[in-house]
RNA sequence: GCCGGGGUGGCGAAACUGGCAGACGCACGAGACUUAAAAUCUUGUGGCCGCAAGGCCGUGCGGGUUCGACUCCCGCCCCCGGCACCA
């Protein structure tokens, strides 16, 4: 394709000028409203591709738009620079992770600049910088003091390929979120953040984030998984020293329990087994333990269990009921033990049927109901003092009964587990604690932070924390007693760094603490956050939690970090998300070289609404390119006429002029609406395209080039062209700047005010109404705006194309919708 | 199973609060310019019938409400995403 506008030169030129003018540097300025616009910072994996471009194009568009609307816009960028790929590259190619990372950052920073992004690079942060993670270590110590960070041995998700532990959020379908290896269970010591302490608040705020997409909030609610019910004790017959604590969401069904179940790993099992059954119990446990989490939790397989000799007692009626261990009860949820109510729980029903256990119905079934377990609403039956109540009433009364006797209580359970943050890898922030023989676990002294990640460490990828093999790191003095101590050799999950970087941007070079409070108070919260849906329950949940911790530590006043969230869809090629590992990457360099940065941005913003996935299409980008070339050609070929045109057009005198001016201002209104209301980038661009189409038609049609008509024509062309350029600016900043300057404006487009629709120009003298007969369009009539209903009705009825449809029919009524349509309803 | 989001031309998509379905773009057809091609410009393009004027059908399926339904209600089907032996 030939004859492209000179995008290479103008993109270089304007990037240089923005840089020289420090156009996007910001400071706190209380005279203007602030707008904090943030895109999720990238992991410096190597190269920016069209998947990245989508996020950054959206962020840049919003930032530039808000500039033009008069906001003081904070639009920063940085690097999520710790992480496994760097370490793996080091193992494979012998490059140090620090070198690999910093080279990637240098290249990607350049790519982002070439995209034409409006970042304040003075605020760039890099998470692997000790000056950054120092503050994270300090917060870790504060969390340790408050019991929000703690160490324990637990069964964790182990990724055999990454050779490290994963948090629950980082396992998808039993596989590692990063490398898709199957995760295996492992018992290991590690550090945890007590996110469960904030479960209720995290959940409650899901209802107070109207700027978030519903799907993300739903995912977070599901993940937190609140369930309300009761917890109580089942005594064990003949063993006054023992009782089984169970959790249920259906305390109303206690009279329907016909057996009880312990998870196979439940500690009580050892105390109740008889010597005779020990061997069988051990065999059963071994069988269950052999299975992977995935196999065990597959819902459709038969439930297996083993009956124990001991009997449990239903505290409500004193009935002795059999006690089982079974694979369908999990140690990790609730109390690891349940009362089983087969009448109203399908899982219990399945198990009871297999084991030949009795089933009691405690809720009246609707007439004609033929299912298995019944979970619907109804009246309580066979339930002693609960008979006749509704389920809700019975729940309350059963809990009251438990409380009065001191054997149980109302109880809320969450699915959310504490966040395991220990990673058995090198390229991460050191956890700032030491193990002293005398003092035990001791945090590093605050004035000795940061605990710097040592440079020279053997990386084998063979397992075990690499830092353990660095004696000069491991061997240290106890900050408390001065004796010999061993440093923690695990590093922190890299999601910890990304849980607070948005705060650091507020005062990135501040040395007095994690954040300079006045700066944070000015900028926070992030007004618009933009990033991929894949972080719905990872980063976005962690960042919310961490913000609440920082708030409780007095570092920020905000309850939530992100007021509004835009979860943009993935960029798909050949049916898969664009990623290096899939080999389906369309490089930003390639597109930029061939079409220019503005074209790449325009295409991605135009091709689909931002929340939807976007199928990459080589032909689509040609369309975006054609459009920008049209704008370029039109403007540059009319420069002379436009330069001489009056700058403030009077109200147009001719009909064609008035109509055209209405299109101009209608476009301003549409584009502004689309941007303000619902991220309608694609429709905003469509509106600008329509204006350019109308511009060409007007130019070709309005032939006069001299006299009053000529002046009107020139003034309107100028107004239209300038409007196009201003509206296009946030989408395609380079071409907009260049054309704006060629039109003789010395100031940047982004120092201009966003155009405002002139209400006078929007007024229509006459409107076209659709005329329907019985709901079908039969004609159109033109009437003066605001015409009386009666007049419209007369015109419609008299219309020659309507008449035939009324012949031999009686007009029953005429519906007139002002400025829209007339519907004539007839009857035979 | 529960929760959330969807289903509109050959394709990506529009349609504000119930008021002209398919804007804008891609692809494709025809024409102009050209020795020719590319680029560019003009023009056509939901389906069926028709020379045309025009008519009929059409937003996953079946009903309903309404003068009027892509939009609201009821009942289904399918797709995508999340959660899931979570008691």
Tab-separated table of N, CA, C and O in Angstrom, chain A residues 9-69:
chain	number	residue	atom	x	y	z
A	9	UNK	N	7.892	10.129	10.796
A	9	UNK	CA	8.457	11.424	11.192
A	9	UNK	C	7.612	12.099	12.255
A	9	UNK	O	8.139	12.614	13.239
A	10	UNK	N	6.309	12.125	12.029
A	10	UNK	CA	5.520	12.917	12.980
A	10	UNK	C	5.459	12.241	14.339
A	10	UNK	O	5.420	12.900	15.367
A	11	UNK	N	5.495	10.918	14.364
A	11	UNK	CA	5.456	10.248	15.667
A	11	UNK	C	6.734	10.532	16.448
A	11	UNK	O	6.698	10.846	17.638
A	12	UNK	N	7.844	10.457	15.744
A	12	UNK	CA	9.124	10.763	16.388
A	12	UNK	C	9.141	12.210	16.888
A	12	UNK	O	9.551	12.498	18.002
A	13	UNK	N	8.676	13.101	16.021
A	13	UNK	CA	8.700	14.528	16.335
A	13	UNK	C	7.899	14.829	17.600
A	13	UNK	O	8.382	15.506	18.513
A	14	UNK	N	6.697	14.312	17.646
A	14	UNK	CA	5.847	14.684	18.783
A	14	UNK	C	6.248	13.997	20.068
A	14	UNK	O	6.136	14.568	21.139
A	15	UNK	N	6.774	12.786	19.936
A	15	UNK	CA	7.276	12.142	21.147
A	15	UNK	C	8.438	12.947	21.721
A	15	UNK	O	8.565	13.109	22.931
A	16	UNK	N	9.271	13.462	20.821
A	16	UNK	CA	10.400	14.268	21.280
A	16	UNK	C	9.908	15.554	21.949
A	16	UNK	O	10.354	15.919	23.033
A	17	UNK	N	8.940	16.191	21.303
A	17	UNK	CA	8.445	17.457	21.855
A	17	UNK	C	7.743	17.261	23.207
A	17	UNK	O	7.944	18.050	24.126
A	18	UNK	N	6.938	16.223	23.311
A	18	UNK	CA	6.257	15.967	24.607
A	18	UNK	C	7.303	15.785	25.697
A	18	UNK	O	7.141	16.270	26.817
A	19	UNK	N	8.341	15.051	25.316
A	19	UNK	CA	9.419	14.777	26.255
A	19	UNK	C	10.121	16.069	26.669
A	19	UNK	O	10.290	16.350	27.846
A	20	UNK	N	10.506	16.871	25.667
A	20	UNK	CA	11.218	18.119	25.943
A	20	UNK	C	10.376	19.073	26.780
A	20	UNK	O	10.878	19.757	27.663
A	21	UNK	N	9.106	19.100	26.487
A	21	UNK	CA	8.226	20.020	27.217
A	21	UNK	C	7.784	19.452	28.569
A	21	UNK	O	7.040	20.121	29.283
A	22	UNK	N	8.192	18.217	28.827
A	22	UNK	CA	7.772	17.536	30.063
A	22	UNK	C	6.269	17.671	30.232
A	22	UNK	O	5.751	17.989	31.305
A	23	UNK	N	5.591	17.414	29.130
A	23	UNK	CA	4.175	17.733	29.071
A	23	UNK	C	3.310	16.938	30.036
A	23	UNK	O	2.246	17.398	30.420
A	24	UNK	N	3.766	15.758	30.424
A	24	UNK	CA	2.889	14.912	31.241
A	24	UNK	C	3.386	14.768	32.669
A	24	UNK	O	2.915	13.918	33.402
A	25	UNK	N	4.339	15.610	33.047
A	25	UNK	CA	4.758	15.635	34.449
A	25	UNK	C	3.664	16.298	35.258
A	25	UNK	O	3.105	17.314	34.844
A	26	UNK	N	3.399	15.740	36.416
A	26	UNK	CA	2.366	16.353	37.263
A	26	UNK	C	2.832	16.475	38.708
A	26	UNK	O	3.678	15.713	39.168
A	27	UNK	N	2.247	17.444	39.368
A	27	UNK	CA	2.420	17.567	40.808
A	27	UNK	C	1.045	17.826	41.391
A	27	UNK	O	0.102	18.143	40.655
A	28	UNK	N	0.958	17.714	42.710
A	28	UNK	CA	-0.320	17.972	43.357
A	28	UNK	C	-0.694	19.431	43.098
A	28	UNK	O	0.123	20.321	43.295
A	29	UNK	N	-1.925	19.623	42.681
A	29	UNK	CA	-2.377	20.966	42.346
A	29	UNK	C	-3.821	21.064	42.804
A	29	UNK	O	-4.720	20.515	42.174
A	30	UNK	N	-4.012	21.720	43.924
A	30	UNK	CA	-5.337	21.718	44.523
A	30	UNK	C	-6.333	22.607	43.790
A	30	UNK	O	-7.527	22.583	44.082
A	31	UNK	N	-5.850	23.368	42.809
A	31	UNK	CA	-6.770	24.244	42.090
A	31	UNK	C	-7.533	23.487	41.003
A	31	UNK	O	-8.471	24.019	40.424
A	32	UNK	N	-7.079	22.254	40.708
A	32	UNK	CA	-7.766	21.501	39.665
A	32	UNK	C	-8.213	20.152	40.224
A	32	UNK	O	-7.548	19.597	41.097
A	33	UNK	N	-9.296	19.621	39.691
A	33	UNK	CA	-9.690	18.280	40.125
A	33	UNK	C	-8.648	17.278	39.649
A	33	UNK	O	-8.096	17.420	38.558
A	34	UNK	N	-8.364	16.286	40.479
A	34	UNK	CA	-7.360	15.295	40.087
A	34	UNK	C	-8.018	14.110	39.419
A	34	UNK	O	-9.204	13.818	39.645
A	35	UNK	N	-7.252	13.451	38.593
A	35	UNK	CA	-7.730	12.199	38.014
A	35	UNK	C	-6.554	11.247	37.962
A	35	UNK	O	-5.547	11.511	37.321
A	36	UNK	N	-6.697	10.119	38.654
A	36	UNK	CA	-5.617	9.134	38.698
A	36	UNK	C	-6.015	8.015	37.745
A	36	UNK	O	-6.959	7.265	38.002
A	37	UNK	N	-5.286	7.940	36.654
A	37	UNK	CA	-5.586	6.968	35.604
A	37	UNK	C	-4.466	5.943	35.578
A	37	UNK	O	-3.300	6.303	35.422
A	38	UNK	N	-4.820	4.692	35.750
A	38	UNK	CA	-3.767	3.678	35.890
A	38	UNK	C	-4.080	2.413	35.107
A	38	UNK	O	-5.189	1.888	35.165
A	39	UNK	N	-3.073	1.939	34.380
A	39	UNK	CA	-3.159	0.632	33.754
A	39	UNK	C	-2.291	-0.331	34.560
A	39	UNK	O	-1.266	0.066	35.107
A	40	UNK	N	-2.705	-1.576	34.619
A	40	UNK	CA	-1.886	-2.574	35.321
A	40	UNK	C	-0.495	-2.578	34.711
A	40	UNK	O	-0.352	-2.682	33.499
A	41	UNK	N	0.515	-2.432	35.572
A	41	UNK	CA	1.865	-2.394	35.029
A	41	UNK	C	2.279	-3.773	34.541
A	41	UNK	O	1.786	-4.787	35.018
A	42	UNK	N	3.154	-3.800	33.537
A	42	UNK	CA	3.478	-5.087	32.935
A	42	UNK	C	4.611	-5.807	33.650
A	42	UNK	O	5.450	-5.184	34.300
A	43	UNK	N	4.608	-7.113	33.500
A	43	UNK	CA	5.785	-7.882	33.816
A	43	UNK	C	6.731	-7.709	32.630
A	43	UNK	O	6.306	-7.876	31.484
A	44	UNK	N	7.992	-7.367	32.870
A	44	UNK	CA	8.897	-7.102	31.733
A	44	UNK	C	9.373	-8.388	31.068
A	44	UNK	O	10.512	-8.795	31.219
A	45	UNK	N	8.472	-8.985	30.316
A	45	UNK	CA	8.746	-10.301	29.741
A	45	UNK	C	9.622	-10.227	28.504
A	45	UNK	O	10.124	-11.237	28.051
A	46	UNK	N	9.738	-9.055	27.917
A	46	UNK	CA	10.597	-8.959	26.747
A	46	UNK	C	10.131	-7.908	25.762
A	46	UNK	O	10.808	-6.925	25.510
A	47	UNK	N	8.940	-8.130	25.214
A	47	UNK	CA	8.462	-7.243	24.164
A	47	UNK	C	6.993	-6.914	24.383
A	47	UNK	O	6.217	-7.760	24.808
A	48	UNK	N	6.628	-5.697	24.038
A	48	UNK	CA	5.224	-5.308	24.021
A	48	UNK	C	4.568	-5.906	22.776
A	48	UNK	O	5.114	-5.795	21.683
A	49	UNK	N	3.416	-6.553	22.960
A	49	UNK	CA	2.681	-7.026	21.782
A	49	UNK	C	1.290	-6.391	21.768
A	49	UNK	O	0.959	-5.572	22.620
A	50	UNK	N	0.495	-6.778	20.765
A	50	UNK	CA	-0.774	-6.082	20.569
A	50	UNK	C	-1.755	-6.329	21.714
A	50	UNK	O	-2.716	-5.576	21.876
A	51	UNK	N	-1.513	-7.369	22.506
A	51	UNK	CA	-2.315	-7.563	23.712
A	51	UNK	C	-2.045	-6.454	24.721
A	51	UNK	O	-2.965	-5.883	25.293
A	52	UNK	N	-0.766	-6.124	24.904
A	52	UNK	CA	-0.421	-5.008	25.790
A	52	UNK	C	-0.958	-3.695	25.218
A	52	UNK	O	-1.465	-2.851	25.955
A	53	UNK	N	-0.813	-3.522	23.922
A	53	UNK	CA	-1.183	-2.251	23.301
A	53	UNK	C	-2.628	-1.899	23.629
A	53	UNK	O	-2.966	-0.750	23.863
A	54	UNK	N	-3.465	-2.924	23.691
A	54	UNK	CA	-4.877	-2.654	23.952
A	54	UNK	C	-5.061	-1.951	25.296
A	54	UNK	O	-5.745	-0.934	25.368
A	55	UNK	N	-4.449	-2.477	26.344
A	55	UNK	CA	-4.595	-1.849	27.669
A	55	UNK	C	-4.026	-0.445	27.670
A	55	UNK	O	-4.632	0.490	28.203
A	56	UNK	N	-2.847	-0.308	27.117
A	56	UNK	CA	-2.181	0.981	27.210
A	56	UNK	C	-2.824	2.020	26.299
A	56	UNK	O	-2.806	3.210	26.602
A	57	UNK	N	-3.417	1.567	25.210
A	57	UNK	CA	-4.145	2.508	24.346
A	57	UNK	C	-5.385	3.035	25.080
A	57	UNK	O	-5.704	4.223	25.008
A	58	UNK	N	-6.063	2.147	25.786
A	58	UNK	CA	-7.251	2.577	26.532
A	58	UNK	C	-6.856	3.570	27.622
A	58	UNK	O	-7.468	4.634	27.770
A	59	UNK	N	-5.809	3.222	28.378
A	59	UNK	CA	-5.382	4.101	29.459
A	59	UNK	C	-4.940	5.451	28.944
A	59	UNK	O	-5.274	6.510	29.509
A	60	UNK	N	-4.213	5.432	27.844
A	60	UNK	CA	-3.695	6.682	27.310
A	60	UNK	C	-4.822	7.561	26.789
A	60	UNK	O	-4.820	8.783	26.970
A	61	UNK	N	-5.783	6.923	26.148
A	61	UNK	CA	-6.953	7.653	25.656
A	61	UNK	C	-7.669	8.348	26.812
A	61	UNK	O	-7.986	9.541	26.742
A	62	UNK	N	-7.910	7.601	27.898
A	62	UNK	CA	-8.642	8.196	29.015
A	62	UNK	C	-7.831	9.308	29.672
A	62	UNK	O	-8.379	10.352	30.025
A	63	UNK	N	-6.529	9.091	29.810
A	63	UNK	CA	-5.690	10.108	30.440
A	63	UNK	C	-5.703	11.394	29.617
A	63	UNK	O	-5.898	12.493	30.139
A	64	UNK	N	-5.519	11.261	28.317
A	64	UNK	CA	-5.466	12.456	27.461
A	64	UNK	C	-6.825	13.156	27.412
A	64	UNK	O	-6.916	14.379	27.389
A	65	UNK	N	-7.875	12.361	27.392
A	65	UNK	CA	-9.217	12.946	27.403
A	65	UNK	C	-9.419	13.760	28.682
A	65	UNK	O	-9.929	14.881	28.648
A	66	UNK	N	-9.000	13.183	29.814
A	66	UNK	CA	-9.191	13.891	31.083
A	66	UNK	C	-8.328	15.155	31.165
A	66	UNK	O	-8.752	16.156	31.747
A	67	UNK	N	-7.149	15.100	30.576
A	67	UNK	CA	-6.356	16.336	30.458
A	67	UNK	C	-7.167	17.418	29.784
A	67	UNK	O	-7.241	18.555	30.227
A	68	UNK	N	-7.746	17.032	28.642
A	68	UNK	CA	-8.484	18.011	27.846
A	68	UNK	C	-9.741	18.490	28.575
A	68	UNK	O	-10.256	19.564	28.286
A	69	UNK	N	-10.224	17.675	29.504
A	69	UNK	CA	-11.372	18.100	30.297
A	69	UNK	C	-10.958	18.923	31.507
A	69	UNK	O	-11.792	19.214	32.356
